[in-house]
């Protein structure tokens, strides 16, 4: 089995603070807090489940973040 690479550490951030924010405000705040990639998706979007260190995902409904998760 191949060794696990040394992944960069994710920012120390409370992901629940993004829920309820407008999409643009949440994206700007996430980048300012050190997330290298910010991805906003509509509810029920089909996405791959690979983990990407430094990525923060938002589910956005009617312009407002309804869910957030890393990877």
Coordinates of N, CA and C in Angstrom, one line a residue:
X1 N 0.8 -1.2 0.0 CA 0.0 0.0 0.0 C 0.9 1.2 0.0
X2 N 0.5 2.2 -0.8 CA 1.3 3.5 -0.9 C 1.1 4.3 0.4
X3 N 2.1 5.0 0.8 CA 2.0 5.9 2.0 C 1.0 7.0 1.7
X4 N 0.4 7.5 2.8 CA -0.5 8.6 2.7 C 0.3 9.9 2.6
X5 N 0.1 10.7 1.6 CA 0.9 12.0 1.5 C 0.6 12.9 2.7
X6 N 1.5 13.8 2.9 CA 1.3 14.8 3.9 C 0.4 15.9 3.4
X7 N -0.8 15.9 3.7 CA -1.8 16.8 3.2 C -1.7 18.1 4.0
X8 N -1.9 19.3 3.3 CA -1.9 20.5 4.0 C -3.0 20.6 5.0
X9 N -2.8 21.3 6.1 CA -3.8 21.4 7.1 C -4.9 22.4 6.7
X10 N -6.2 22.0 7.0 CA -7.3 22.9 6.7 C -7.3 24.0 7.7
X11 N -7.8 25.2 7.3 CA -7.9 26.3 8.3 C -8.8 25.9 9.5
X12 N -8.4 26.5 10.6 CA -9.2 26.2 11.8 C -10.4 27.1 11.8
X13 N -11.5 26.6 11.4 CA -12.7 27.4 11.1 C -14.0 26.6 11.6
X14 N -15.0 27.3 12.1 CA -16.2 26.7 12.4 C -17.2 26.8 11.2
X15 N -17.4 25.7 10.6 CA -18.1 25.6 9.3 C -19.6 26.1 9.5
X16 N -20.1 25.9 10.7 CA -21.5 26.3 10.9 C -21.7 27.8 10.8
X17 N -20.7 28.6 10.9 CA -20.8 30.1 10.9 C -21.2 30.5 9.5
X18 N -21.0 29.7 8.5 CA -21.4 30.1 7.1 C -22.8 29.9 6.8
X19 N -23.5 29.0 7.5 CA -24.9 28.7 7.2 C -25.7 29.9 7.5
X20 N -26.5 30.3 6.6 CA -27.4 31.5 6.7 C -26.8 32.8 6.0
X21 N -25.5 32.7 5.7 CA -24.9 33.9 5.0 C -25.3 33.9 3.5
X22 N -25.2 35.0 2.9 CA -25.4 35.1 1.5 C -24.2 34.5 0.8
X23 N -24.4 33.9 -0.4 CA -23.3 33.2 -1.0 C -22.0 34.0 -1.2
X24 N -22.1 35.2 -1.7 CA -20.9 36.0 -2.0 C -20.2 36.3 -0.6
X25 N -20.9 36.7 0.4 CA -20.3 37.0 1.7 C -19.6 35.7 2.2
X26 N -20.3 34.6 2.1 CA -19.7 33.3 2.6 C -18.4 33.0 1.9
X27 N -18.4 33.1 0.5 CA -17.2 32.8 -0.3 C -16.1 33.7 0.1
X28 N -16.4 35.0 0.2 CA -15.3 36.0 0.6 C -14.7 35.7 2.0
X29 N -15.6 35.4 2.9 CA -15.2 35.1 4.3 C -14.3 33.8 4.3
X30 N -14.7 32.8 3.5 CA -13.9 31.6 3.5 C -12.5 31.8 2.9
X31 N -12.4 32.5 1.9 CA -11.1 32.8 1.3 C -10.3 33.6 2.2
X32 N -10.9 34.6 2.9 CA -10.1 35.4 3.9 C -9.6 34.6 5.1
X33 N -10.3 33.5 5.4 CA -9.9 32.6 6.5 C -9.0 31.5 6.1
X34 N -8.6 31.5 4.8 CA -7.5 30.6 4.4 C -7.9 29.4 3.5
X35 N -9.2 29.3 3.2 CA -9.6 28.2 2.3 C -9.1 28.4 0.9
X36 N -8.3 27.5 0.3 CA -7.7 27.7 -1.0 C -8.7 27.5 -2.1
X37 N -9.8 26.7 -1.9 CA -10.8 26.5 -2.9 C -12.2 26.6 -2.2
X38 N -13.1 27.3 -2.8 CA -14.4 27.5 -2.3 C -15.4 27.1 -3.4
X39 N -16.2 26.1 -3.1 CA -17.1 25.6 -4.2 C -18.6 25.8 -3.7
X40 N -19.4 26.5 -4.5 CA -20.8 26.6 -4.2 C -21.6 25.8 -5.1
X41 N -22.5 25.0 -4.6 CA -23.3 24.1 -5.3 C -24.8 24.2 -5.0
X42 N -25.7 23.9 -6.0 CA -27.1 24.0 -5.8 C -27.5 22.7 -5.0
X43 N -28.6 22.7 -4.3 CA -29.1 21.5 -3.6 C -29.2 20.3 -4.5
X44 N -28.8 19.2 -4.0 CA -28.9 18.0 -4.8 C -27.9 17.8 -6.0
X45 N -26.9 18.7 -6.0 CA -25.9 18.6 -7.1 C -25.2 17.3 -7.1
X46 N -24.9 16.7 -8.2 CA -24.2 15.5 -8.3 C -22.7 15.9 -8.3
X47 N -21.9 15.4 -7.3 CA -20.5 15.7 -7.2 C -19.7 14.5 -6.9
X48 N -18.4 14.5 -7.3 CA -17.6 13.4 -6.9 C -17.3 13.6 -5.4
X49 N -16.9 12.5 -4.8 CA -16.7 12.5 -3.3 C -15.2 12.5 -2.9
X50 N -14.3 12.8 -3.8 CA -12.9 12.8 -3.5 C -12.6 13.9 -2.5
X51 N -11.8 13.7 -1.6 CA -11.4 14.7 -0.6 C -10.3 15.6 -1.1
X52 N -10.5 16.9 -1.0 CA -9.5 17.8 -1.5 C -9.2 18.7 -0.3
X53 N -8.0 18.6 0.3 CA -7.5 19.4 1.4 C -7.6 20.9 1.0
X54 N -8.1 21.7 1.9 CA -8.2 23.2 1.6 C -9.4 23.6 0.9
X55 N -10.3 22.7 0.6 CA -11.5 23.0 -0.1 C -12.7 23.1 0.9
X56 N -13.5 24.2 0.7 CA -14.7 24.3 1.5 C -15.9 24.3 0.5
X57 N -16.9 23.5 0.8 CA -18.1 23.4 -0.1 C -19.3 24.0 0.6
X58 N -20.1 24.7 -0.2 CA -21.3 25.3 0.2 C -22.5 24.7 -0.6
X59 N -23.6 24.4 0.0 CA -24.8 24.2 -0.7 C -25.6 25.5 -0.6
X60 N -26.0 26.0 -1.7 CA -26.6 27.3 -1.8 C -28.0 27.2 -2.3
X61 N -29.0 27.7 -1.6 CA -30.3 27.7 -2.0 C -30.9 29.1 -1.9
X62 N -31.4 29.6 -3.0 CA -32.0 31.0 -3.1 C -30.9 32.0 -2.6
X63 N -29.7 31.8 -3.0 CA -28.6 32.8 -2.7 C -28.0 32.7 -1.3
X64 N -28.5 31.8 -0.5 CA -28.1 31.7 0.9 C -27.5 30.3 1.2
X65 N -26.4 30.3 1.9 CA -25.7 29.0 2.3 C -26.7 28.2 3.2
X66 N -27.0 27.0 2.8 CA -27.8 26.1 3.7 C -27.0 25.0 4.3
X67 N -25.8 24.7 3.8 CA -25.0 23.7 4.4 C -23.5 23.9 4.0
X68 N -22.6 23.6 4.8 CA -21.2 23.7 4.5 C -20.4 22.5 5.0
X69 N -19.4 22.1 4.2 CA -18.6 21.0 4.6 C -17.2 21.1 3.9
X70 N -16.2 20.5 4.5 CA -14.9 20.6 3.9 C -14.5 19.4 3.1
X71 N -13.6 19.6 2.2 CA -13.1 18.5 1.4 C -13.6 18.6 0.0

